[in-house]
C-alpha atoms as one frame of an Amber mdcrd trajectory, in Angstrom:
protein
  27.650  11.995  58.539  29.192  12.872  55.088  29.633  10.425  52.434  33.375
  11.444  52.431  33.387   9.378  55.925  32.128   5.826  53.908  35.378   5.799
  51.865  37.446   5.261  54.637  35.650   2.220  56.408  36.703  -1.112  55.063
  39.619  -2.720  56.196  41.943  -1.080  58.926  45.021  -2.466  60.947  43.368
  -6.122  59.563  40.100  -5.832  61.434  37.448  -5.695  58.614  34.674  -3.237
  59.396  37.495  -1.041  61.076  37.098   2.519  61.385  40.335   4.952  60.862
  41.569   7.717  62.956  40.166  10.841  60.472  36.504   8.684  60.431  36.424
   8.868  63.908  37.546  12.369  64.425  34.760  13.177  61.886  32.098  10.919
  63.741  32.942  12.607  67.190  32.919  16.007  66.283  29.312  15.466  64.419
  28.399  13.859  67.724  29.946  16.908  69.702  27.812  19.328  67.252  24.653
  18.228  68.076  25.063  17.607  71.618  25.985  20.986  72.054  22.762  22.172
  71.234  20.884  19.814  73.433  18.717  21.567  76.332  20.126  21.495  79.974
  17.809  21.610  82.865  20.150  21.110  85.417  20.838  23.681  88.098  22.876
  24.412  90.998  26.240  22.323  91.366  25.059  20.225  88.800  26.731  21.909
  86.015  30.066  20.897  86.020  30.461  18.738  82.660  29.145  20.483  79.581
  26.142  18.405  77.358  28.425  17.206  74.908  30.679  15.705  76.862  27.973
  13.868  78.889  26.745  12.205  74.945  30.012  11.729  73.789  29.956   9.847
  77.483  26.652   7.833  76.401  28.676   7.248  72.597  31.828   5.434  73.805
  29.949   2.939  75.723  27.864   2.096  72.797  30.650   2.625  69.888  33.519
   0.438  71.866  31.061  -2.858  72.098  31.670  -5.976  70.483  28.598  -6.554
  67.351  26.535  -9.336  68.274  26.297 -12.367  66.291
């Protein structure tokens, strides 16, 4: 992630630790870049959804939980 990305977290919409729309875009496509280049071993019918959209899959669970206290 580029250090332009750390300027814009801080405070968004009130929610402290908040992460704006252009972060996020920049986060996602990073995460889209590498999982691109991640080996596939599947075969057959098992092709349908492309690599990166399997991790960016695996990402939103993680990215939309709730930080534990």
């Amino acid at each position: 992630m580029s250090h332009d990305c750390n300027l814009y977290l801080g405070t968004v919409h009130g929610f402290p630790g908040a992460m704006n729309e252009r972060c996020f875009d920049h986060v996602v496509g990073h995460v889209r870049t590498v999982a691109a280049d991640l080996p596939d071993g599947r075969t057959g019918d098992h092709v349908r959804y492309p690599m990166e959209d399997i991790a960016l899959s695996a990402f939103a669970v993680f990215f939309t939980q709730c930080p534990s206290s």
